[in-house]
XYZ file of C-alpha atoms in Angstrom:
366
model
C 151.345 52.221 88.152
C 150.690 55.126 84.888
C 150.824 58.575 85.789
C 150.284 61.809 83.687
C 150.973 64.940 84.793
C 150.485 67.444 82.541
C 151.278 70.675 85.350
C 154.893 69.165 85.539
C 156.291 68.519 89.258
C 158.681 70.439 88.926
C 161.013 73.590 89.328
C 163.075 75.793 87.307
C 164.970 77.367 88.616
C 166.603 74.417 90.920
C 169.042 73.696 89.184
C 168.783 69.255 88.599
C 167.622 67.568 91.621
C 166.811 64.248 91.975
C 163.833 62.242 91.134
C 162.736 59.011 92.756
C 164.532 56.753 91.480
C 167.170 58.694 92.156
C 168.090 60.258 87.386
C 167.483 63.262 87.015
C 166.087 65.385 84.220
C 165.907 68.104 81.122
C 162.721 69.395 79.705
C 161.944 72.813 78.738
C 160.239 74.164 80.836
C 157.119 76.506 79.196
C 156.334 79.745 80.586
C 159.726 79.499 81.657
C 160.759 81.934 77.868
C 160.707 79.785 74.434
C 163.235 77.908 74.479
C 164.347 77.843 77.600
C 166.071 74.720 79.232
C 165.935 73.610 82.958
C 167.203 70.920 84.363
C 164.429 69.495 86.595
C 163.205 66.748 88.461
C 160.415 65.500 91.389
C 160.708 66.303 95.155
C 158.203 65.076 97.218
C 159.336 68.997 99.203
C 159.798 72.361 97.716
C 158.503 71.458 94.479
C 156.980 73.702 92.093
C 154.596 73.344 89.523
C 155.144 74.108 85.656
C 152.123 74.841 83.156
C 150.813 72.650 80.532
C 151.668 71.379 77.863
C 153.345 68.301 79.650
C 156.938 67.680 78.706
C 158.260 66.155 82.424
C 159.359 62.223 82.478
C 161.118 59.948 84.239
C 162.001 55.255 84.269
C 159.936 54.054 86.196
C 160.143 54.354 90.233
C 160.137 53.122 93.114
C 156.998 52.205 93.778
C 156.307 50.980 89.797
C 154.786 55.016 88.453
C 156.181 56.068 85.239
C 155.569 59.708 83.724
C 155.730 60.123 80.381
C 156.734 62.590 78.094
C 154.473 64.397 75.438
C 156.130 67.133 73.462
C 152.804 67.392 71.564
C 149.301 66.242 72.507
C 148.808 64.697 69.860
C 152.211 62.307 70.021
C 152.598 58.153 72.244
C 148.985 58.269 71.780
C 148.459 54.625 73.460
C 149.927 55.452 76.190
C 147.456 57.598 77.391
C 145.159 53.841 77.574
C 147.771 53.331 80.178
C 147.652 56.856 82.548
C 145.795 55.826 85.840
C 146.138 58.796 87.565
C 146.533 62.431 85.315
C 147.202 66.019 86.708
C 146.663 69.198 85.698
C 143.551 72.145 83.982
C 140.069 70.554 83.556
C 140.868 72.221 79.715
C 143.458 70.384 78.652
C 141.619 67.334 80.577
C 138.943 67.852 78.655
C 140.523 66.435 75.569
C 142.156 63.060 77.537
C 139.716 62.071 79.336
C 138.145 59.763 76.694
C 141.040 58.770 75.753
C 142.126 57.250 79.048
C 140.538 53.730 79.460
C 142.096 52.746 82.695
C 141.389 56.067 84.595
C 141.760 55.036 89.000
C 142.151 59.125 90.222
C 142.240 62.997 88.212
C 143.551 65.476 90.029
C 143.428 68.628 89.409
C 145.167 72.794 89.439
C 141.279 74.072 90.468
C 138.922 74.818 92.393
C 136.344 74.432 90.444
C 135.745 71.102 88.470
C 132.201 71.612 86.351
C 134.333 70.533 83.117
C 136.036 67.528 83.925
C 132.777 66.066 85.935
C 130.887 66.532 82.609
C 133.879 63.986 80.120
C 133.446 61.933 83.274
C 129.999 61.433 83.308
C 128.934 61.879 79.702
C 132.042 58.688 78.703
C 131.458 56.617 81.158
C 135.564 56.038 81.966
C 134.995 54.466 84.582
C 132.559 54.227 87.211
C 134.472 54.177 90.254
C 136.965 56.839 89.560
C 138.124 59.788 92.492
C 138.323 63.027 90.922
C 138.737 65.917 93.149
C 139.304 69.969 93.361
C 142.366 72.235 94.384
C 141.631 72.767 97.837
C 144.333 74.990 99.240
C 145.823 77.029 96.760
C 143.177 79.235 96.021
C 142.022 79.607 99.056
C 144.227 82.285 99.677
C 144.416 85.182 97.386
C 140.241 84.315 96.367
C 139.709 85.195 99.947
C 141.948 88.264 99.273
C 140.523 89.335 96.484
C 136.974 88.953 98.011
C 137.886 91.554 101.099
C 139.934 93.478 98.270
C 136.695 94.307 96.078
C 134.418 95.364 100.011
C 136.760 97.045 100.691
C 136.921 99.358 97.677
C 133.938 99.186 97.381
C 132.760 100.315 100.934
C 134.678 103.077 101.054
C 133.887 104.221 97.343
C 136.987 104.069 95.880
C 134.983 103.469 92.273
C 133.133 106.583 92.629
C 135.864 107.965 93.367
C 138.399 107.606 90.318
C 135.464 108.403 88.679
C 135.150 111.961 90.023
C 138.527 111.871 88.969
C 138.649 111.102 85.802
C 136.464 114.763 86.473
C 138.343 116.964 87.859
C 135.849 116.808 90.809
C 136.621 116.882 95.219
C 133.693 115.512 96.730
C 132.374 113.857 99.807
C 128.926 113.245 99.406
C 127.347 109.557 98.738
C 130.789 108.356 98.747
C 131.217 106.334 101.923
C 129.397 103.639 103.140
C 129.145 102.367 106.666
C 131.525 101.141 108.144
C 132.340 97.159 108.514
C 131.294 96.395 111.333
C 128.551 97.713 111.669
C 127.853 95.466 107.356
C 126.996 92.562 107.412
C 128.495 90.127 104.240
C 126.464 87.091 102.624
C 129.142 83.967 102.007
C 126.999 81.426 99.713
C 129.140 78.101 99.509
C 131.622 77.034 102.510
C 134.208 75.640 101.232
C 137.619 76.279 102.573
C 137.782 79.564 100.303
C 134.304 80.451 102.032
C 135.619 79.812 105.795
C 138.557 81.849 105.244
C 136.623 84.791 103.101
C 134.532 84.666 106.596
C 137.778 84.813 108.580
C 138.447 87.746 107.495
C 135.218 89.680 107.394
C 135.437 88.555 111.059
C 138.641 90.196 111.510
C 136.661 93.684 110.424
C 134.121 92.986 112.687
C 131.566 92.766 109.476
C 128.459 90.143 110.473
C 128.751 87.020 108.854
C 125.806 84.466 107.230
C 126.379 82.011 105.275
C 124.679 79.891 102.791
C 124.628 75.644 102.610
C 123.646 72.972 100.492
C 121.912 71.508 102.709
C 121.817 72.182 106.855
C 124.857 72.065 109.095
C 124.807 70.043 111.785
C 126.128 72.122 115.623
C 129.509 70.567 115.942
C 130.754 71.178 111.847
C 129.991 74.629 111.755
C 131.939 77.476 110.849
C 133.033 79.298 113.938
C 133.221 82.837 112.624
C 129.495 82.407 110.499
C 127.472 83.977 112.517
C 124.098 82.447 111.120
C 123.917 79.358 108.633
C 121.208 78.992 106.264
C 120.070 76.566 103.114
C 119.357 77.495 99.655
C 116.085 78.279 100.705
C 116.648 81.382 102.650
C 118.649 82.735 99.693
C 115.500 85.771 99.809
C 116.285 86.017 103.414
C 119.914 86.415 102.955
C 119.935 88.433 100.626
C 117.680 90.971 102.184
C 120.027 91.366 105.643
C 123.485 91.436 103.581
C 125.171 94.434 102.695
C 128.030 91.677 100.780
C 126.180 88.990 98.808
C 129.687 86.900 97.463
C 128.944 84.107 95.436
C 131.205 81.170 95.293
C 129.286 78.385 94.373
C 130.903 75.687 91.352
C 128.603 75.088 88.448
C 125.852 72.628 88.819
C 122.012 71.378 87.935
C 121.071 73.093 91.318
C 123.003 76.855 91.399
C 122.580 77.380 87.273
C 119.974 80.718 86.823
C 120.227 80.238 91.836
C 120.246 84.700 90.742
C 118.289 84.689 88.005
C 115.317 87.257 86.897
C 114.742 89.784 89.488
C 116.020 87.452 92.478
C 117.695 90.525 92.941
C 114.761 92.658 94.143
C 115.334 91.123 97.467
C 118.551 92.754 97.870
C 119.398 94.991 100.737
C 119.220 98.452 100.055
C 122.402 99.410 98.686
C 123.584 96.090 98.177
C 127.216 94.594 96.339
C 127.609 91.524 94.163
C 130.987 89.809 94.497
C 130.620 86.817 91.939
C 134.294 84.592 92.391
C 132.163 81.371 91.436
C 130.790 80.810 88.259
C 129.655 82.291 85.934
C 126.412 80.687 84.300
C 124.782 81.174 87.976
C 123.019 84.592 87.035
C 123.316 86.054 83.703
C 124.049 89.489 82.307
C 120.362 90.945 81.775
C 119.868 90.136 85.569
C 122.683 91.930 86.397
C 122.344 94.890 84.448
C 118.089 94.939 85.270
C 119.599 94.488 89.165
C 121.668 97.599 89.009
C 119.646 100.309 87.034
C 116.269 99.351 89.427
C 118.523 100.808 91.944
C 118.587 96.670 94.081
C 122.057 96.605 93.997
C 124.722 99.357 93.891
C 127.647 97.408 92.034
C 128.350 94.321 91.073
C 132.088 93.076 91.047
C 132.620 90.154 88.430
C 135.696 87.536 88.624
C 133.723 85.221 86.318
C 131.345 85.261 83.137
C 130.010 83.630 80.440
C 131.118 83.304 78.403
C 135.123 83.760 78.719
C 136.553 86.392 77.684
C 133.757 88.735 78.328
C 133.067 90.045 74.540
C 133.674 93.475 73.643
C 130.445 93.795 72.534
C 128.895 92.762 76.282
C 126.878 95.603 77.373
C 128.556 94.924 81.056
C 131.823 97.198 79.889
C 130.313 100.186 80.268
C 127.643 99.435 82.511
C 128.141 102.100 85.712
C 128.514 99.795 88.780
C 129.636 97.162 87.280
C 133.634 95.678 88.084
C 134.569 93.453 85.728
C 138.371 91.413 87.088
C 139.057 88.680 83.619
C 139.208 85.560 85.967
C 141.879 86.704 88.453
C 140.485 85.827 92.288
C 143.068 82.606 92.108
C 146.466 84.797 91.906
C 148.230 85.171 89.511
C 149.540 81.554 88.272
C 153.806 82.892 87.198
C 154.302 82.617 90.527
C 156.915 80.922 92.180
C 155.511 80.048 95.441
C 151.707 79.207 93.035
C 153.719 77.296 91.259
C 154.959 74.982 94.245
C 151.796 75.973 96.484
C 149.771 74.011 93.350
C 152.690 70.588 93.154
C 152.799 70.131 97.162
C 148.860 69.931 96.862
C 149.387 66.858 94.232
C 152.207 65.353 95.688
C 151.073 64.837 98.900
C 147.548 63.981 97.560
C 149.640 61.189 95.775
C 151.796 59.393 98.849
C 148.257 59.685 99.954
C 147.144 57.842 96.993
C 149.960 55.338 96.509
C 149.485 54.161 100.387
C 146.316 53.722 100.559
C 144.918 56.304 102.135
C 141.926 58.416 101.860
C 142.202 61.737 99.534
C 141.295 65.026 100.640
C 138.192 67.291 98.267
C 137.035 64.697 97.334
C 134.976 65.115 94.785
C 130.798 63.825 94.549
C 130.134 63.279 91.376
C 126.568 63.454 91.273
C 125.893 66.665 93.008
C 128.837 68.052 90.977
C 131.155 69.495 94.077
């Protein structure tokens, strides 16, 4: 079995390691200085991941798997037809998937996989292909990002910053009610949504959660007070002070918050979007702010990305723009180690014929 790795399972600062078959390799690790060489190796524990392009290879392992070395994407394209597993970023995978005619499993390093689903379905790579997303390494940084924005808006820090630039010392109309008297509506209760609910409950906040279908009592998250489905979106908007979107991009979610949907929001509501930019559009967001349907719109995802300098969102009062950073800083050591550990855990499940975690339903889109 052949494995193609776009995010190298290696730890650049750890010196020589042992491969599963006892071999070590030397590679140039991109993202750690141009031309900087480091001795790396795959290992089942305490490993990290180096950003693409792929530069990692080994000889055949004890289990018969091979990792191919590529100094450039266009080299040795014939080998792609042999690959049964690929692991990497969706932006890179979309160029590779059509050439992987023997593909059995795709492991994404990201939580969102809409572009991968598009490639798999359009090119009909394999009707039985398994696609798994990263359901682990984004949970903590994204939930931290969300609660940071909730606190910043709640405490009026953005208004204070504007006053500071004008040397205005004034408290009026800045502070909001305590979070213990507030409510948060989380659109999408996957692993990130559930962790966000847990953190919000620590502040005493009432948590509403929206799911695609009705959730059974034994499957409900203890930190979610009110469960609703997508058909109840207007009720959630009218009840919650903070609306947090973590929905993926699917046929059901695209445009779900467009038009005049925000007119149903509770007065003074804040919209936080860390899911996908296409759940709404800039015209709808601007209209909601100008009509006072929203007080703030904190946007970490955009259509398109990067957000053009010509976008009116940059200068619209009440808009908070972050450059798709809620998933954390990819250059940190822990981030890379967690990502690679996640893959190795999944890989062991795969070769032992055990069920994989975070399997994506290609029809539903998540």
